[in-house]
Short mmCIF file of C-alpha atoms in Angstrom, two decimals:
data_model
loop_
_atom_site.label_atom_id
_atom_site.label_comp_id
_atom_site.label_asym_id
_atom_site.label_seq_id
_atom_site.Cartn_x
_atom_site.Cartn_y
_atom_site.Cartn_z
CA UNK A 20 -0.13 0.29 -0.20
CA UNK A 21 2.82 2.62 0.96
CA UNK A 22 4.18 1.49 -1.68
CA UNK A 23 1.75 1.61 -4.67
CA UNK A 24 0.72 5.56 -2.71
CA UNK A 25 4.48 6.82 -3.43
CA UNK A 26 4.44 5.95 -6.91
CA UNK A 27 0.70 7.89 -7.46
CA UNK A 28 1.92 10.41 -5.19
CA UNK A 29 4.93 10.92 -7.32
CA UNK A 30 3.20 10.79 -10.57
CA UNK A 31 0.52 13.28 -9.60
CA UNK A 32 3.44 15.90 -8.96
CA UNK A 33 5.31 15.42 -12.02
CA UNK A 34 1.73 15.54 -13.56
CA UNK A 35 1.13 19.11 -12.15
CA UNK A 36 4.42 20.45 -12.61
CA UNK A 37 4.13 19.53 -16.35
CA UNK A 38 0.83 21.19 -16.11
CA UNK A 39 1.98 24.54 -14.36
CA UNK A 40 4.90 25.20 -17.33
CA UNK A 41 2.03 25.16 -19.69
CA UNK A 42 0.03 27.44 -18.42
CA UNK A 43 3.35 29.73 -17.57
CA UNK A 44 3.14 30.41 -21.30
CA UNK A 45 -1.04 29.93 -22.09
CA UNK A 46 -2.87 33.22 -22.68
CA UNK A 47 -4.94 33.13 -25.20
CA UNK A 48 -7.32 30.02 -27.89
CA UNK A 49 -4.77 27.00 -27.89
CA UNK A 50 -5.00 23.99 -29.66
CA UNK A 51 -5.20 21.00 -27.42
CA UNK A 52 -2.33 18.47 -27.52
CA UNK A 53 -2.92 14.97 -29.52
CA UNK A 54 -4.24 13.23 -26.44
CA UNK A 55 -6.26 16.09 -25.22
CA UNK A 56 -10.77 15.66 -25.79
CA UNK A 57 -13.40 18.34 -25.13
CA UNK A 58 -14.98 17.53 -22.44
CA UNK A 59 -17.82 19.66 -23.44
CA UNK A 60 -21.25 18.16 -22.79
CA UNK A 61 -18.84 15.52 -21.09
CA UNK A 62 -21.65 12.16 -19.90
CA UNK A 63 -19.66 9.94 -17.88
CA UNK A 64 -21.01 6.03 -17.23
CA UNK A 65 -24.46 6.50 -15.00
CA UNK A 66 -24.11 5.75 -10.94
CA UNK A 67 -26.86 3.89 -9.05
CA UNK A 68 -25.19 5.14 -6.07
CA UNK A 69 -22.36 8.10 -6.11
CA UNK A 70 -19.96 7.58 -3.39
CA UNK A 71 -18.60 10.62 -1.75
CA UNK A 72 -15.51 12.10 -0.27
CA UNK A 73 -15.34 15.35 0.96
CA UNK A 74 -12.06 17.64 1.69
CA UNK A 75 -12.66 20.20 4.60
CA UNK A 76 -14.84 20.84 6.55
CA UNK A 77 -14.46 23.60 8.44
CA UNK A 78 -17.48 25.47 7.16
CA UNK A 79 -19.24 25.49 3.51
CA UNK A 80 -18.30 22.01 3.04
CA UNK A 81 -20.22 20.79 6.13
CA UNK A 82 -23.96 22.14 5.15
CA UNK A 83 -23.42 20.41 2.03
CA UNK A 84 -23.00 17.05 3.17
CA UNK A 85 -26.20 18.02 5.92
CA UNK A 86 -27.81 18.08 1.51
CA UNK A 87 -26.55 14.85 0.53
CA UNK A 88 -26.98 13.24 3.69
CA UNK A 89 -31.18 14.06 2.47
CA UNK A 90 -30.33 13.45 -1.39
CA UNK A 91 -31.47 9.28 -2.30
CA UNK A 92 -28.11 7.22 -4.11
CA UNK A 93 -25.31 9.53 -2.06
CA UNK A 94 -23.04 7.56 0.07
CA UNK A 95 -20.46 9.03 1.90
CA UNK A 96 -16.96 7.37 1.74
CA UNK A 97 -14.43 9.88 3.54
CA UNK A 98 -13.73 12.64 5.03
CA UNK A 99 -10.91 15.01 5.36
CA UNK A 100 -10.07 18.02 7.02
CA UNK A 101 -6.62 19.32 8.60
CA UNK A 102 -9.15 19.80 11.98
CA UNK A 103 -9.60 16.36 13.86
CA UNK A 104 -12.63 18.10 15.40
CA UNK A 105 -14.31 19.39 12.29
CA UNK A 106 -13.71 15.81 10.72
CA UNK A 107 -15.52 14.07 13.86
CA UNK A 108 -18.27 16.88 13.44
CA UNK A 109 -19.25 14.86 9.73
CA UNK A 110 -18.57 11.62 11.01
CA UNK A 111 -21.57 12.50 13.79
CA UNK A 112 -23.16 13.89 11.04
CA UNK A 113 -23.75 11.11 8.76
CA UNK A 114 -24.18 8.66 12.25
CA UNK A 115 -27.07 11.22 13.96
CA UNK A 116 -28.82 10.98 10.43
CA UNK A 117 -28.45 6.73 9.89
CA UNK A 118 -25.88 5.85 7.74
CA UNK A 119 -22.92 4.56 8.39
CA UNK A 120 -19.80 6.64 9.86
CA UNK A 121 -17.24 7.70 7.01
CA UNK A 122 -13.70 6.88 7.83
CA UNK A 123 -11.71 10.15 8.51
CA UNK A 124 -8.22 11.74 6.76
CA UNK A 125 -6.46 14.11 9.06
CA UNK A 126 -2.84 13.88 9.42
CA UNK A 127 -1.87 17.23 7.84
CA UNK A 128 -2.47 19.04 4.36
CA UNK A 129 -1.46 16.33 2.01
CA UNK A 130 -3.55 13.71 3.89
CA UNK A 131 -6.24 13.84 1.74
CA UNK A 132 -3.82 12.37 -0.80
CA UNK A 133 -4.19 9.11 0.31
CA UNK A 134 -8.06 9.75 0.39
CA UNK A 135 -7.63 9.96 -3.06
CA UNK A 136 -5.76 6.85 -3.75
CA UNK A 137 -9.21 5.24 -2.56
CA UNK A 138 -10.53 2.87 -5.42
CA UNK A 139 -14.65 2.97 -3.52
CA UNK A 140 -14.55 7.27 -3.99
CA UNK A 141 -16.86 8.46 -8.16
CA UNK A 142 -16.38 11.97 -6.84
CA UNK A 143 -14.59 14.45 -4.25
CA UNK A 144 -16.09 17.69 -2.66
CA UNK A 145 -13.57 20.12 -1.87
CA UNK A 146 -14.49 23.41 0.72
CA UNK A 147 -11.22 24.34 1.21
CA UNK A 148 -8.98 27.95 1.43
CA UNK A 149 -8.56 28.91 -2.12
CA UNK A 150 -5.07 28.31 -2.49
CA UNK A 151 -6.66 24.14 -2.90
CA UNK A 152 -8.99 24.16 -4.91
CA UNK A 153 -6.93 23.66 -8.55
CA UNK A 154 -4.31 21.28 -6.47
CA UNK A 155 -7.30 19.53 -5.38
CA UNK A 156 -9.29 19.26 -8.16
CA UNK A 157 -6.02 17.86 -10.68
CA UNK A 158 -4.85 15.62 -7.59
CA UNK A 159 -8.84 14.21 -8.29
CA UNK A 160 -8.86 14.23 -11.53
CA UNK A 161 -6.15 12.07 -11.79
CA UNK A 162 -7.10 9.84 -9.81
CA UNK A 163 -9.88 8.83 -11.63
CA UNK A 164 -12.81 11.15 -9.38
CA UNK A 165 -14.43 14.10 -10.59
CA UNK A 166 -13.49 16.84 -8.84
CA UNK A 167 -16.41 19.38 -7.34
CA UNK A 168 -15.48 22.67 -5.53
CA UNK A 169 -16.61 25.57 -4.17
CA UNK A 170 -15.60 28.85 -5.72
CA UNK A 171 -13.09 30.69 -7.34
CA UNK A 172 -12.20 27.14 -9.08
CA UNK A 173 -8.39 29.32 -9.32
CA UNK A 174 -6.72 31.63 -8.11
CA UNK A 175 -4.11 32.23 -11.13
CA UNK A 176 -4.34 32.15 -14.78
CA UNK A 177 -1.60 29.08 -14.85
CA UNK A 178 -4.25 27.62 -12.20
CA UNK A 179 -7.61 27.58 -14.92
CA UNK A 180 -5.53 26.14 -17.59
CA UNK A 181 -4.70 23.14 -15.61
CA UNK A 182 -7.86 22.72 -14.82
CA UNK A 183 -8.91 22.68 -18.24
CA UNK A 184 -5.68 20.77 -19.91
CA UNK A 185 -6.71 17.91 -16.95
CA UNK A 186 -10.04 17.17 -17.35
CA UNK A 187 -9.26 16.97 -20.95
CA UNK A 188 -6.33 14.43 -20.85
CA UNK A 189 -8.72 12.82 -17.81
CA UNK A 190 -12.46 12.90 -19.16
CA UNK A 191 -13.15 13.90 -15.35
CA UNK A 192 -15.65 16.57 -14.33
CA UNK A 193 -13.91 19.42 -13.03
CA UNK A 194 -17.06 21.48 -12.02
CA UNK A 195 -17.39 25.15 -9.73
CA UNK A 196 -20.15 24.94 -7.60
CA UNK A 197 -21.19 28.43 -8.00
CA UNK A 198 -24.48 27.83 -6.00
CA UNK A 199 -26.26 31.79 -7.17
CA UNK A 200 -26.87 29.91 -10.27
CA UNK A 201 -29.56 27.80 -8.87
CA UNK A 202 -30.56 30.54 -7.34
CA UNK A 203 -34.64 30.85 -7.42
CA UNK A 204 -34.53 34.26 -9.64
CA UNK A 205 -31.04 33.70 -11.42
CA UNK A 206 -33.39 30.52 -13.01
CA UNK A 207 -35.92 32.34 -13.61
CA UNK A 208 -34.38 35.29 -15.62
CA UNK A 209 -32.33 32.50 -17.44
CA UNK A 210 -35.50 31.27 -18.20
CA UNK A 211 -36.92 34.51 -19.27
CA UNK A 212 -34.02 34.72 -21.30
CA UNK A 213 -34.16 32.11 -23.19
CA UNK A 214 -38.26 32.82 -24.13
CA UNK A 215 -37.14 36.23 -25.46
CA UNK A 216 -38.57 38.27 -23.35
CA UNK A 217 -35.88 40.62 -22.55
CA UNK A 218 -35.18 40.58 -26.69
CA UNK A 219 -31.32 40.84 -27.90
CA UNK A 220 -29.35 40.65 -24.86
CA UNK A 221 -26.53 43.33 -24.75
CA UNK A 222 -25.56 44.42 -21.20
CA UNK A 223 -25.40 42.62 -18.10
CA UNK A 224 -24.27 43.87 -14.36
CA UNK A 225 -23.33 41.91 -11.04
CA UNK A 226 -21.32 42.13 -8.20
CA UNK A 227 -20.70 40.52 -4.89
CA UNK A 228 -20.99 43.00 -2.40
CA UNK A 229 -20.65 42.14 1.41
CA UNK A 230 -19.41 43.72 3.96
CA UNK A 231 -17.40 40.70 5.72
CA UNK A 232 -14.86 42.55 7.45
CA UNK A 233 -16.38 40.94 10.77
CA UNK A 234 -14.06 38.03 9.05
CA UNK A 235 -10.49 39.70 10.34
CA UNK A 236 -11.49 38.47 13.97
CA UNK A 237 -10.62 35.30 12.78
CA UNK A 238 -6.68 34.93 13.08
CA UNK A 239 -5.71 31.45 13.38
CA UNK A 240 -8.40 29.27 11.93
CA UNK A 241 -11.64 29.60 10.37
CA UNK A 242 -12.42 31.84 6.64
CA UNK A 243 -11.01 34.84 7.60
CA UNK A 244 -7.65 33.45 9.00
CA UNK A 245 -7.17 33.19 5.20
CA UNK A 246 -8.92 34.83 3.29
CA UNK A 247 -7.93 38.64 4.96
CA UNK A 248 -4.71 37.79 3.38
CA UNK A 249 -6.09 38.28 -0.48
CA UNK A 250 -6.39 41.70 0.70
CA UNK A 251 -3.07 42.21 2.02
CA UNK A 252 -1.68 40.35 -1.79
CA UNK A 253 -3.86 40.83 -4.51
CA UNK A 254 -5.62 44.19 -5.72
CA UNK A 255 -8.49 43.23 -7.96
CA UNK A 256 -11.95 41.55 -7.82
CA UNK A 257 -11.31 38.56 -5.84
CA UNK A 258 -14.33 37.15 -5.87
CA UNK A 259 -16.07 37.29 -9.29
CA UNK A 260 -18.22 34.78 -9.39
CA UNK A 261 -20.55 34.72 -7.67
CA UNK A 262 -22.62 37.66 -9.28
CA UNK A 263 -20.70 36.60 -13.24
CA UNK A 264 -21.78 32.97 -12.97
CA UNK A 265 -25.92 33.78 -13.79
CA UNK A 266 -24.94 36.25 -16.07
CA UNK A 267 -22.60 34.33 -18.38
CA UNK A 268 -25.33 31.46 -18.41
CA UNK A 269 -27.67 34.30 -19.63
CA UNK A 270 -25.55 35.55 -22.05
CA UNK A 271 -24.29 32.83 -23.89
CA UNK A 272 -20.60 32.64 -23.43
CA UNK A 273 -19.03 29.34 -23.63
CA UNK A 274 -21.65 28.66 -26.01
CA UNK A 275 -22.28 30.54 -28.43
CA UNK A 276 -20.33 33.97 -26.63
CA UNK A 277 -17.69 34.20 -24.94
CA UNK A 278 -15.62 36.44 -22.71
CA UNK A 279 -13.00 39.01 -25.29
CA UNK A 280 -11.30 41.20 -22.64
CA UNK A 281 -11.28 43.69 -19.50
CA UNK A 282 -10.18 46.49 -17.96
CA UNK A 283 -10.70 47.18 -14.34
CA UNK A 284 -9.54 50.06 -11.75
CA UNK A 285 -9.73 49.42 -7.88
CA UNK A 286 -10.79 52.43 -5.72
CA UNK A 287 -8.47 53.50 -2.41
CA UNK A 288 -8.10 50.56 0.08
CA UNK A 289 -9.24 52.67 3.19
CA UNK A 290 -11.92 50.17 4.12
CA UNK A 291 -9.70 47.07 6.39
CA UNK A 292 -6.69 49.71 8.11
CA UNK A 293 -8.93 52.03 9.37
CA UNK A 294 -11.41 48.60 10.63
CA UNK A 295 -8.14 46.96 12.27
CA UNK A 296 -7.52 50.89 14.04
CA UNK A 297 -10.72 50.54 15.48
CA UNK A 298 -11.21 46.60 16.88
CA UNK A 299 -7.88 45.88 17.11
CA UNK A 300 -4.78 46.71 19.35
CA UNK A 301 -1.81 48.94 18.08
CA UNK A 302 0.36 45.84 18.18
CA UNK A 303 -2.22 43.16 16.82
CA UNK A 304 -1.09 41.63 13.05
CA UNK A 305 -4.25 42.92 11.69
CA UNK A 306 -2.61 46.88 12.25
CA UNK A 307 0.74 45.70 11.59
CA UNK A 308 -0.51 44.42 7.86
CA UNK A 309 -0.90 47.08 4.63
CA UNK A 310 -3.97 46.77 2.52
CA UNK A 311 -3.96 47.01 -0.66
CA UNK A 312 -6.99 45.23 -2.66
CA UNK A 313 -9.40 48.67 -3.25
CA UNK A 314 -12.41 48.89 -1.24
CA UNK A 315 -14.56 48.48 -4.26
CA UNK A 316 -13.09 47.12 -7.83
CA UNK A 317 -14.97 47.47 -10.38
CA UNK A 318 -15.10 45.50 -13.60
CA UNK A 319 -15.74 45.90 -17.40
CA UNK A 320 -15.96 43.14 -19.60
CA UNK A 321 -16.38 42.89 -23.07
CA UNK A 322 -18.10 39.98 -25.36
CA UNK A 323 -16.93 38.83 -28.84
CA UNK A 324 -20.59 39.78 -29.97
CA UNK A 325 -20.10 42.85 -28.35
CA UNK A 326 -22.06 42.70 -25.00
CA UNK A 327 -20.80 44.92 -21.99
CA UNK A 328 -20.40 43.14 -18.42
CA UNK A 329 -20.17 45.63 -15.57
CA UNK A 330 -18.40 43.41 -12.37
CA UNK A 331 -17.93 44.88 -9.24
CA UNK A 332 -16.55 43.77 -5.84
CA UNK A 333 -16.40 44.97 -2.48
CA UNK A 334 -16.44 43.09 1.58
CA UNK A 335 -15.08 45.97 2.70
CA UNK A 336 -17.28 49.07 3.64
CA UNK A 337 -20.43 49.13 5.47
CA UNK A 338 -22.53 48.84 2.52
CA UNK A 339 -26.12 45.93 2.04
CA UNK A 340 -25.22 42.62 0.75
CA UNK A 341 -26.42 42.96 -3.00
CA UNK A 342 -25.35 40.53 -6.05
CA UNK A 343 -27.34 43.66 -8.76
CA UNK A 344 -28.06 40.23 -11.01
CA UNK A 345 -28.78 43.27 -13.71
CA UNK A 346 -29.81 41.66 -17.92
CA UNK A 347 -30.74 44.49 -20.37
CA UNK A 348 -32.26 43.61 -23.90
CA UNK A 349 -33.49 45.22 -26.76
CA UNK A 350 -37.07 44.61 -25.41
CA UNK A 351 -36.89 45.25 -21.40
CA UNK A 352 -35.07 44.49 -18.30
CA UNK A 353 -34.69 43.04 -15.40
CA UNK A 354 -32.33 43.72 -11.74
CA UNK A 355 -32.12 41.74 -8.55
CA UNK A 356 -31.73 43.28 -4.45
CA UNK A 357 -34.76 44.07 -4.42
CA UNK A 358 -36.36 42.04 -7.69
CA UNK A 359 -37.88 45.32 -10.11
CA UNK A 360 -38.64 44.62 -14.19
CA UNK A 361 -39.46 46.69 -16.49
CA UNK A 362 -40.16 45.19 -20.42
CA UNK A 363 -41.57 46.92 -22.98
CA UNK A 364 -44.93 46.83 -23.05
CA UNK A 365 -46.56 49.69 -25.95
CA UNK A 366 -43.39 51.84 -24.76
CA UNK A 367 -44.28 52.28 -21.10
CA UNK A 368 -40.78 51.44 -19.42
CA UNK A 369 -40.50 54.21 -17.06
CA UNK A 370 -41.67 52.71 -14.25
CA UNK A 371 -41.24 49.26 -12.92
CA UNK A 372 -43.37 46.48 -13.32
CA UNK A 373 -45.35 43.86 -11.34
CA UNK A 374 -42.74 41.23 -10.34
CA UNK A 375 -44.98 39.06 -8.88
CA UNK A 376 -46.47 37.86 -12.08
CA UNK A 377 -43.65 37.06 -13.56
CA UNK A 378 -42.20 34.03 -11.07
CA UNK A 379 -46.76 33.44 -11.32
CA UNK A 380 -45.29 33.68 -15.24
CA UNK A 381 -41.73 32.85 -15.61
CA UNK A 382 -41.09 30.18 -12.99
CA UNK A 383 -37.99 28.37 -13.95
CA UNK A 384 -39.46 24.23 -14.93
CA UNK A 385 -36.36 22.90 -12.68
CA UNK A 386 -37.68 25.45 -9.18
CA UNK A 387 -41.22 24.60 -9.64
CA UNK A 388 -40.07 20.90 -9.62
CA UNK A 389 -37.76 21.03 -6.91
CA UNK A 390 -38.11 24.67 -5.49
CA UNK A 391 -40.45 23.26 -2.77
CA UNK A 392 -37.35 20.79 -1.54
CA UNK A 393 -35.07 22.99 -2.12
CA UNK A 394 -36.67 25.27 0.90
CA UNK A 395 -37.54 23.14 3.39
CA UNK A 396 -33.34 21.38 3.09
CA UNK A 397 -31.57 25.29 2.79
CA UNK A 398 -29.10 27.05 1.90
CA UNK A 399 -28.89 30.05 0.88
CA UNK A 400 -32.61 30.67 0.46
CA UNK A 401 -32.49 26.84 -1.14
CA UNK A 402 -29.91 27.57 -3.86
CA UNK A 403 -27.29 24.95 -1.84
CA UNK A 404 -29.54 22.04 -1.77
CA UNK A 405 -30.69 22.73 -5.32
CA UNK A 406 -27.49 22.54 -6.65
CA UNK A 407 -26.26 19.79 -5.03
CA UNK A 408 -29.31 17.50 -5.97
CA UNK A 409 -28.76 18.69 -9.41
CA UNK A 410 -25.49 17.42 -9.22
CA UNK A 411 -25.66 13.84 -7.84
CA UNK A 412 -28.80 13.73 -10.30
CA UNK A 413 -26.75 14.46 -13.06
CA UNK A 414 -23.55 11.85 -12.31
CA UNK A 415 -26.71 8.98 -11.61
CA UNK A 416 -28.22 9.39 -14.62
CA UNK A 417 -25.00 10.04 -16.74
CA UNK A 418 -26.08 13.29 -17.57
CA UNK A 419 -23.81 16.66 -18.48
CA UNK A 420 -23.98 19.13 -15.72
CA UNK A 421 -24.87 22.25 -15.64
CA UNK A 422 -21.63 23.68 -15.45
CA UNK A 423 -18.31 22.20 -17.06
CA UNK A 424 -14.89 23.58 -16.05
CA UNK A 425 -14.28 25.47 -19.42
CA UNK A 426 -16.74 27.66 -17.32
CA UNK A 427 -15.20 27.83 -13.90
CA UNK A 428 -11.45 28.04 -16.09
CA UNK A 429 -13.10 31.87 -17.84
CA UNK A 430 -15.57 32.94 -15.02
CA UNK A 431 -12.64 32.16 -12.52
CA UNK A 432 -9.93 34.10 -14.89
CA UNK A 433 -11.94 37.35 -14.43
CA UNK A 434 -9.74 37.44 -10.46
CA UNK A 435 -6.49 37.15 -11.99
CA UNK A 436 -7.14 38.91 -15.31
CA UNK A 437 -8.58 42.00 -13.70
CA UNK A 438 -5.56 42.14 -10.67
CA UNK A 439 -3.46 42.56 -14.56
CA UNK A 440 -5.34 45.57 -15.47
CA UNK A 441 -5.60 47.61 -12.67
CA UNK A 442 -1.76 47.11 -11.94
CA UNK A 443 -1.27 48.43 -15.53
CA UNK A 444 -3.01 51.55 -15.35
CA UNK A 445 -6.70 49.79 -16.33
CA UNK A 446 -4.83 48.73 -19.94
CA UNK A 447 -7.57 45.82 -20.89
CA UNK A 448 -6.47 42.40 -20.55
CA UNK A 449 -7.66 39.63 -23.47
CA UNK A 450 -9.22 37.02 -21.54
CA UNK A 451 -8.43 33.49 -22.64
CA UNK A 452 -10.60 30.67 -24.81
CA UNK A 453 -10.49 28.35 -23.04
CA UNK A 454 -12.99 26.20 -25.19
CA UNK A 455 -10.24 26.66 -28.10
CA UNK A 456 -12.22 27.79 -30.58
CA UNK A 457 -15.19 25.51 -29.49
CA UNK A 458 -17.35 27.99 -27.73
CA UNK A 459 -19.07 29.45 -31.42
CA UNK A 460 -20.66 25.60 -31.61
CA UNK A 461 -21.53 24.91 -28.73
CA UNK A 462 -25.30 24.13 -27.94
CA UNK A 463 -26.25 26.95 -24.71
CA UNK A 464 -27.58 25.73 -21.66
CA UNK A 465 -30.80 23.88 -21.90
CA UNK A 466 -33.44 25.55 -19.18
CA UNK A 467 -33.71 21.75 -17.59
CA UNK A 468 -37.28 20.45 -17.44
#
């Protein structure tokens, strides 16, 4: 067993290192290596039971675990975390739900690789700090398992290419778990866009505006202990996918259109330092750090079809939560937070119209089918449960997942590309074509019945 493990680690590290070298020289459209094949629309062999391994159980993933325990056809085989308290709580959740106790892996940061050696796991669900998302996805796919990761899937352009290259080489799914794509409003707007309610789509606006300064009080563990450091090292949009994912799906990005280039700028970085001064002693570590990420980042994306998208990021200032979720077309507009709509009916678009009628008329079929159970099961109004249910459904029925590795790469890439633009006086930066030209031929995401 130990000999096999050493061989696995050696091969994995060699493969990962090679992909890093390839990624460093890539920017635009690149042909796939001869041993690669597109994974757009990838359909794997149907699974009677989806056997899961879960890596990182300190926060989001424990919520996902609670959902999987309620979904038919799922077995939790193993859980992994550097904190044994997290795995102990996860095991208890399984036992309390009447399920077998999963095996635990707690021997340090790389113990997840022992989990990946198992041949009784079909897929892994990754809920670790951001820097581990790509390495763990790559290792999982190389070990023959599907990879599902929390957002963002990658924090560098090189990592985006690693994900694409590995998925194409191994023919394994790699899905970024963008739960917002499964919100009731987002699904409804997607349905309306497909039905042509907004006419021809021209513009979108989205954001992740969420006051997270309180996370700075987590020093040695929990999300704030590592997420705060990104504000010390990076200046751009650190977290683009919550707002951008739904807009990209409305506009058929990677499925008839794609991101072409972007320009980004940041406001001054003031809020985190001010919060530290007001909440920590002068000699505290939070007052010894320099925060360089602008309080508000605004990124403008141009697509190949000429559409424009505004993406904003602000987790520092005192402002109510907002994802904007605006979609504009030649016949009307939708704007979220709060939900509003104006559709051209006889030229009367000077005032917002009744939104309740839209839910009655355009609620997405998937939400009509599963919305009540999703809401009861919880997770950001039900979107988390619906996402997890849908992932398991696709694996069990041999269907293509709703998002793929090209979405994970394109949506995540906006982060590092925004940093590059900010650092160069907001110069425009090309967005790579991770589909290698297939975006022109890929079919749009269907309205799931």
